[in-house]
Short mmCIF file of C-alpha atoms in Angstrom, two decimals:
data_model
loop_
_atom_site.label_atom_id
_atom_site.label_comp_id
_atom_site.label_asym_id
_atom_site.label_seq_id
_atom_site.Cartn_x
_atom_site.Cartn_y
_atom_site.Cartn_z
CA UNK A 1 -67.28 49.64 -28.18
CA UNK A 2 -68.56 51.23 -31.19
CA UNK A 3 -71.86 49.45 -32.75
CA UNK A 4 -71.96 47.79 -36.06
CA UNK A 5 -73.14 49.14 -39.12
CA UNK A 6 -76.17 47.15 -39.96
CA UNK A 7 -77.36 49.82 -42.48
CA UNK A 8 -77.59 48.50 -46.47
CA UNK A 9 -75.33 50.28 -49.29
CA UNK A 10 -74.63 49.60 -52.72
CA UNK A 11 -71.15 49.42 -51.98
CA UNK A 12 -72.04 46.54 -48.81
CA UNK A 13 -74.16 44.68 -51.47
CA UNK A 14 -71.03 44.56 -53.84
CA UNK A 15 -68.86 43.42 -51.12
CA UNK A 16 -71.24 40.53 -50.07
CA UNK A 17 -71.15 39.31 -53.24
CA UNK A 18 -67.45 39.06 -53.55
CA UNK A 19 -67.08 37.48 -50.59
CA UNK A 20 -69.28 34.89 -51.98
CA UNK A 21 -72.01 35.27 -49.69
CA UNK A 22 -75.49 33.00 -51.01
CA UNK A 23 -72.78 30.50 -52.76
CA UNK A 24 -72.14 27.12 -52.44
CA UNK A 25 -73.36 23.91 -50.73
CA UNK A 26 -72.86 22.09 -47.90
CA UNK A 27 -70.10 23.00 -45.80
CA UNK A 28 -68.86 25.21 -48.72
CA UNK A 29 -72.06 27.44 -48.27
CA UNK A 30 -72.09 31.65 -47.05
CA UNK A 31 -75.36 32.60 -45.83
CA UNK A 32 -76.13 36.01 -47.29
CA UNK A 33 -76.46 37.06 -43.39
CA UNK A 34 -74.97 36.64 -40.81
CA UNK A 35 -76.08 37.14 -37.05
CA UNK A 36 -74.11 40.42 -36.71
CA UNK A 37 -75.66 42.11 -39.37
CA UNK A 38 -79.25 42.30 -39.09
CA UNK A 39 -80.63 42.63 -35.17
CA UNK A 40 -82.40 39.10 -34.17
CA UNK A 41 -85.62 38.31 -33.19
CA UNK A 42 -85.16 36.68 -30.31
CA UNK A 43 -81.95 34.30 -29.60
CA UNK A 44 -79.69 34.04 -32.41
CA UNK A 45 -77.72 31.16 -32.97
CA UNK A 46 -74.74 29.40 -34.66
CA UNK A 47 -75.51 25.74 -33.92
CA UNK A 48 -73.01 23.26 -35.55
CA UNK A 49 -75.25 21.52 -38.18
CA UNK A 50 -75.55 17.92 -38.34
CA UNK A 51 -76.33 17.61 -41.93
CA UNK A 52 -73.87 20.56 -43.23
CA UNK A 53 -71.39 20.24 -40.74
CA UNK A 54 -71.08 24.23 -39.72
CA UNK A 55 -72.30 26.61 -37.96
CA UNK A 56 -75.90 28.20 -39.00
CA UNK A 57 -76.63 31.53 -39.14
CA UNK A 58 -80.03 31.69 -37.40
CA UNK A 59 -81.49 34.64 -36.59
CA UNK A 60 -84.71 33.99 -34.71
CA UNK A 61 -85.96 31.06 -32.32
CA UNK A 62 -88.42 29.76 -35.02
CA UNK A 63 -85.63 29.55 -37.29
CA UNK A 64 -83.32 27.84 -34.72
CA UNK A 65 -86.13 25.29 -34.32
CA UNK A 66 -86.90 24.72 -37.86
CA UNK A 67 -83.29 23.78 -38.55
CA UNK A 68 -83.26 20.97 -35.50
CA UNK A 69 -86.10 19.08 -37.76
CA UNK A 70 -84.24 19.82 -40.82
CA UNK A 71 -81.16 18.40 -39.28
CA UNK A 72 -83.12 15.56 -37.94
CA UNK A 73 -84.86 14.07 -41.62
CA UNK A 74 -82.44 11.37 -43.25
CA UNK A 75 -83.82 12.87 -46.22
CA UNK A 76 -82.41 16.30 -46.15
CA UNK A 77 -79.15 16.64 -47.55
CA UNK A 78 -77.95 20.25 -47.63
CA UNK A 79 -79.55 23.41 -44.99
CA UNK A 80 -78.94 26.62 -46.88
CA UNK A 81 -80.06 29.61 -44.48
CA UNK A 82 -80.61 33.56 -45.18
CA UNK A 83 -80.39 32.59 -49.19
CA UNK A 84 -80.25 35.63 -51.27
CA UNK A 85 -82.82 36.46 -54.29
CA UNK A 86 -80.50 37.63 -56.44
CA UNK A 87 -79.49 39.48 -59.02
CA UNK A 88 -81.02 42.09 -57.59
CA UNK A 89 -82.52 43.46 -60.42
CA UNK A 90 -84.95 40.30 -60.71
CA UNK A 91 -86.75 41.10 -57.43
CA UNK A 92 -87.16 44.87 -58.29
CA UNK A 93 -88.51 44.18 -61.49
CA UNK A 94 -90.83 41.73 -59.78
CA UNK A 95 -92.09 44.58 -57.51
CA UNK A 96 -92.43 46.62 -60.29
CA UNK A 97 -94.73 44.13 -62.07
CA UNK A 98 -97.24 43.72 -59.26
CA UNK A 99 -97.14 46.87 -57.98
CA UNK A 100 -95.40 46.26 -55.17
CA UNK A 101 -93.01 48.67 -53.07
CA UNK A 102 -89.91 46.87 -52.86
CA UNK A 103 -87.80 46.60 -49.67
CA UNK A 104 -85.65 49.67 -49.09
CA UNK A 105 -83.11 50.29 -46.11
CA UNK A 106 -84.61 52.84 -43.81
CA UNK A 107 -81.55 54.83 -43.15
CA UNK A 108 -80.45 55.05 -46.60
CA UNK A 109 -82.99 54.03 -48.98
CA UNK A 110 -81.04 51.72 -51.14
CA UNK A 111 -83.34 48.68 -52.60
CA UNK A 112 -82.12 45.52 -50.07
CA UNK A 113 -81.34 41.53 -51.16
CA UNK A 114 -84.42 39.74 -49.77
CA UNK A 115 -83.59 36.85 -49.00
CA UNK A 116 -85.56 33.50 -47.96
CA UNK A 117 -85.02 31.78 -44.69
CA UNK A 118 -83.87 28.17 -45.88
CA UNK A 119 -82.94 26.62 -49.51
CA UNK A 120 -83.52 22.97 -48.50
CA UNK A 121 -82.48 19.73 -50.45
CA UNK A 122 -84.81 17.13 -49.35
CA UNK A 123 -84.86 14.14 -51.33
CA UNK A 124 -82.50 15.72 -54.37
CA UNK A 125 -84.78 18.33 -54.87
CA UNK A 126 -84.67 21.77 -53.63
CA UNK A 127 -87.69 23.69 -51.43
CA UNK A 128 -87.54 27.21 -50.45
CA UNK A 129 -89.29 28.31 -47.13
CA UNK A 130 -89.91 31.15 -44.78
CA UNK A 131 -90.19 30.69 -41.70
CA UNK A 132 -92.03 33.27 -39.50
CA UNK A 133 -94.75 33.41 -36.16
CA UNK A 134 -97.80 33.20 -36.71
CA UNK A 135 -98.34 36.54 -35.63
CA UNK A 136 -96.95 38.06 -38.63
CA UNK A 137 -98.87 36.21 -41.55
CA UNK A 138 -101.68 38.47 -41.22
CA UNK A 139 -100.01 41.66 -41.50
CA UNK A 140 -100.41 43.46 -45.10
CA UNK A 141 -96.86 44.39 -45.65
CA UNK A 142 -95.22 41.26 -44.94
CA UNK A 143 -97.93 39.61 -47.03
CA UNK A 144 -96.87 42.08 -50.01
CA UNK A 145 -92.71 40.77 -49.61
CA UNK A 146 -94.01 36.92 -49.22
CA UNK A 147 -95.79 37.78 -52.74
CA UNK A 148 -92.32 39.24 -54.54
CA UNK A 149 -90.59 36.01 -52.84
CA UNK A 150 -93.12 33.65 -53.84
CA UNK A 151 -92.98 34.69 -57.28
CA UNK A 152 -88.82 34.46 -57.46
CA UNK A 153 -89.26 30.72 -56.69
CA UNK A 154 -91.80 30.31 -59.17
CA UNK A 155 -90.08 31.51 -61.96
CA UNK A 156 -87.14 29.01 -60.98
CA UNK A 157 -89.73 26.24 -60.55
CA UNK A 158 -88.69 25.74 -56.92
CA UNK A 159 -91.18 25.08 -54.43
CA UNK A 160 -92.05 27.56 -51.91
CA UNK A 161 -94.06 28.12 -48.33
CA UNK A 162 -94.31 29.65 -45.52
CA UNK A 163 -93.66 27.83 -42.04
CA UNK A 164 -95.13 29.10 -38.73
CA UNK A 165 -94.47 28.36 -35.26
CA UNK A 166 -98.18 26.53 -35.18
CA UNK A 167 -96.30 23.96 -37.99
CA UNK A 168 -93.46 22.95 -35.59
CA UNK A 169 -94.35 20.02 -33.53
CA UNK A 170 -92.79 21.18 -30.27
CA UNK A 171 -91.80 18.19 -28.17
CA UNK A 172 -89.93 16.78 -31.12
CA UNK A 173 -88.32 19.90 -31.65
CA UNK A 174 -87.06 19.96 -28.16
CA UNK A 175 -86.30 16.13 -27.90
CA UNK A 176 -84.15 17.17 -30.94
CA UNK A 177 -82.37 20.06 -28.88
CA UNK A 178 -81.36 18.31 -26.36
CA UNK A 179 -79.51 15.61 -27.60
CA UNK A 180 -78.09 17.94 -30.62
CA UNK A 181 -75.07 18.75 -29.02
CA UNK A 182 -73.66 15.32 -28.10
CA UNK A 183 -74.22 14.43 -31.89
CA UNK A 184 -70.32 15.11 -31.89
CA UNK A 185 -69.37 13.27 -28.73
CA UNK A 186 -65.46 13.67 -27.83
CA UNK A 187 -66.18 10.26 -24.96
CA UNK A 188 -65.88 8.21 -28.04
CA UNK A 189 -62.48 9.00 -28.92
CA UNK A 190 -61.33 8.65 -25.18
CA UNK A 191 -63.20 6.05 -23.85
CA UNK A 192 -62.16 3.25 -26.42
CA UNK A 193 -64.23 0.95 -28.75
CA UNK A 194 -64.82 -1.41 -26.18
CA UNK A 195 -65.70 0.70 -23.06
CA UNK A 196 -68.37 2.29 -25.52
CA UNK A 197 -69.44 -0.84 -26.36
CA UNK A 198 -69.54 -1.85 -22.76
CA UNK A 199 -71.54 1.12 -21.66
CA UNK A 200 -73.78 0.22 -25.39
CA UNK A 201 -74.05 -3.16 -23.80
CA UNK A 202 -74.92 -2.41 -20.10
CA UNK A 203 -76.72 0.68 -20.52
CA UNK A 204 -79.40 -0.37 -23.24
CA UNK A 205 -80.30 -3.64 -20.92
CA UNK A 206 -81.24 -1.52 -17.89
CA UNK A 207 -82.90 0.79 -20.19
CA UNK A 208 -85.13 -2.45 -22.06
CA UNK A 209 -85.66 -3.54 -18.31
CA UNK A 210 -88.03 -0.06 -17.92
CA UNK A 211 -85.60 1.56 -15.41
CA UNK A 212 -85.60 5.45 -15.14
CA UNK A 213 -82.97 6.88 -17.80
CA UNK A 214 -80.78 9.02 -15.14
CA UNK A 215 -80.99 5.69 -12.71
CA UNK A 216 -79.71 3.45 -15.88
CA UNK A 217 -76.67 5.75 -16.58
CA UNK A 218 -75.62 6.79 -13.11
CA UNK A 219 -75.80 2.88 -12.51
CA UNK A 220 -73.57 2.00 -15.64
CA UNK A 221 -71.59 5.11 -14.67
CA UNK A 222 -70.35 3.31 -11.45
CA UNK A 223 -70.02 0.03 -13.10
CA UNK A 224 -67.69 1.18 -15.47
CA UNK A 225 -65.82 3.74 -12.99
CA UNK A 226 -66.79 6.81 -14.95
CA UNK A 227 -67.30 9.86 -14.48
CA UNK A 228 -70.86 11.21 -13.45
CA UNK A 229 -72.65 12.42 -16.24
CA UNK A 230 -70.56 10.15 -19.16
CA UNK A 231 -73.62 7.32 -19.92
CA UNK A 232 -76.15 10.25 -20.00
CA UNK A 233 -74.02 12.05 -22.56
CA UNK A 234 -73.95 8.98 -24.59
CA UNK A 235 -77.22 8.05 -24.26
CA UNK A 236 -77.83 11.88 -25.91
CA UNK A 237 -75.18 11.08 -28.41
CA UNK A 238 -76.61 7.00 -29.05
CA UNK A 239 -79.90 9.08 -29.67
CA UNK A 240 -79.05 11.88 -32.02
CA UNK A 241 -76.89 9.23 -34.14
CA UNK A 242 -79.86 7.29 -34.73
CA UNK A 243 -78.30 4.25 -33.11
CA UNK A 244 -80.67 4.05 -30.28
CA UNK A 245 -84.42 5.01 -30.69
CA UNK A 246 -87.17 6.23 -28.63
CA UNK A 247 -90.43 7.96 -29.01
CA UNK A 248 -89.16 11.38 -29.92
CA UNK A 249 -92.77 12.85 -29.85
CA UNK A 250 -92.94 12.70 -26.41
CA UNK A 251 -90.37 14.79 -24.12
CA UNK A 252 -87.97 12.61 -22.83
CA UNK A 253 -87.44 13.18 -18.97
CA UNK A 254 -84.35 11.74 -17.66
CA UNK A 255 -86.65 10.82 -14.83
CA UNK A 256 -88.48 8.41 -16.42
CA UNK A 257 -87.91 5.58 -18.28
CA UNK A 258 -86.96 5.82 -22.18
CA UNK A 259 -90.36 5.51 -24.23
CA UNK A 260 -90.49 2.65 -26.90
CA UNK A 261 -86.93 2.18 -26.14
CA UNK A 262 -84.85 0.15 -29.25
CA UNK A 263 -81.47 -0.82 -30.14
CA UNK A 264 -81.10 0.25 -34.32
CA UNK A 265 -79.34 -2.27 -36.38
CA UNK A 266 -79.83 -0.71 -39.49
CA UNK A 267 -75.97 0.12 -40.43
CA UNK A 268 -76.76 2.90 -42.73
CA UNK A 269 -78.59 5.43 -40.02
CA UNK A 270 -75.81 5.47 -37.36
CA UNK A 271 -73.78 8.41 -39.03
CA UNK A 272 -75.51 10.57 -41.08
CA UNK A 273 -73.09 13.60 -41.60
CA UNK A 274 -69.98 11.75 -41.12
#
């Protein structure tokens, strides 16, 4: 199989443009990369994003775990990843100004789009933020690109910052992870309204009476004749919808019982992204 091209020309740049990569919102929105173009750092991943409803182009585990909180807040309302500084004129100029050597492609030397991690909307307002280990922030060169980046923002009075693993509280993050998936649930459809609300009904009981999560669903699995696994998939899904609540800051462990365990009434959380 021959490899990919990954190497930056003026004629690539033009083409990314037209295909309207770094425009529009939403689900509408084309990340200026995308996971076959650059090489990762670490496991890249298209996860199907709750609050955008498509895949993310995430290129590095830190950036795969920044987006699970993102998708998480109720007060996010759009996730735009690998967001271009263009035109590209503005960052060399900015370079230029402080005296900084602007990012070139090694193989061929042509000036690259920058880009910042995620363009967030939280709370109407947009924030722009990078999102790299720890490990990095003290090296001088990356420090010089945060500087042209930083000062793009500014000039569009948009906040920016820099995240770092040490930011990302790591048992929410995973809590987050693992019921992601079931988010979109296919049961639903199958199972009927009032099966769902029969396993709803039967499930969150045991659950309130302190009994172990797997024990509660393999239970309401056999009381409902379905099959193995089906209540613990829901539970995942009752989670990630908001419609159930637990203490997220703690791992759960199917193993144990469900931590500050409630039933959410509040209509308007159960379906945020449709």
């Amino acid at each position: 199989m021959a490899k990919r091209k990954r190497e930056i020309t003026e004629a690539k740049i033009e083409r990314f443009i037209k295909e309207g990569r770094g425009q529009g919102t939403g689900k509408e929105y084309l990340p200026w990369l995308r996971i076959q173009d650059v090489p990762s750092e670490g496991r890249a991943t298209r996860g199907l994003g709750w609050t955008t409803g498509r895949r993310h182009e995430l290129l590095s585990d830190i950036e795969r775990d920044y987006c699970y909180l993102l998708d998480y807040s109720d007060d996010v309302s759009d996730i735009r990843e690998q967001f271009p500084l263009l035109p590209l004129e503005e960052t060399l100029l900015i370079a230029e100004k402080v005296g900084i050597r602007h990012p070139t492609d090694p193989k061929t030397g042509i000036p690259i789009v920058m880009t910042t991690d995620f363009l967030i909307t939280f709370k109407d307002k947009n924030y722009a933020r990078t999102v790299k280990p720890s490990s990095q922030i003290g090296d001088e060169r990356t420090m010089e690109k945060f500087e042209i980046e930083r000062l793009y923002w500014e000039s569009r009075h948009i906040d920016w910052g820099m995240i770092t693993d040490q930011d990302l509280p790591e048992a929410l993050i995973r809590n987050i992870e693992w019921v992601h998936k079931e988010y979109h649930n296919d049961d639903i459809s199958e199972l009927g309204v009032f099966v769902v609300q029969n396993l709803q009904r039967i499930l969150a009981s045991r659950l309130q009476d302190g009994e172990t999560i797997a024990r509660a669903c393999l239970a309401c699995d056999e009381q409902l004749g379905l099959e193995v696994g089906t209540s613990l998939a829901m539970f995942r899904h009752f989670i990630a919808r908001k419609i159930w609540s637990v203490n997220m800051h703690e791992r759960i462990q199917p193993t144990l019982s469900a931590k500050d365990f409630m039933v959410t009434l509040e209509i308007e959380r159960l379906a945020k992204g449709g």
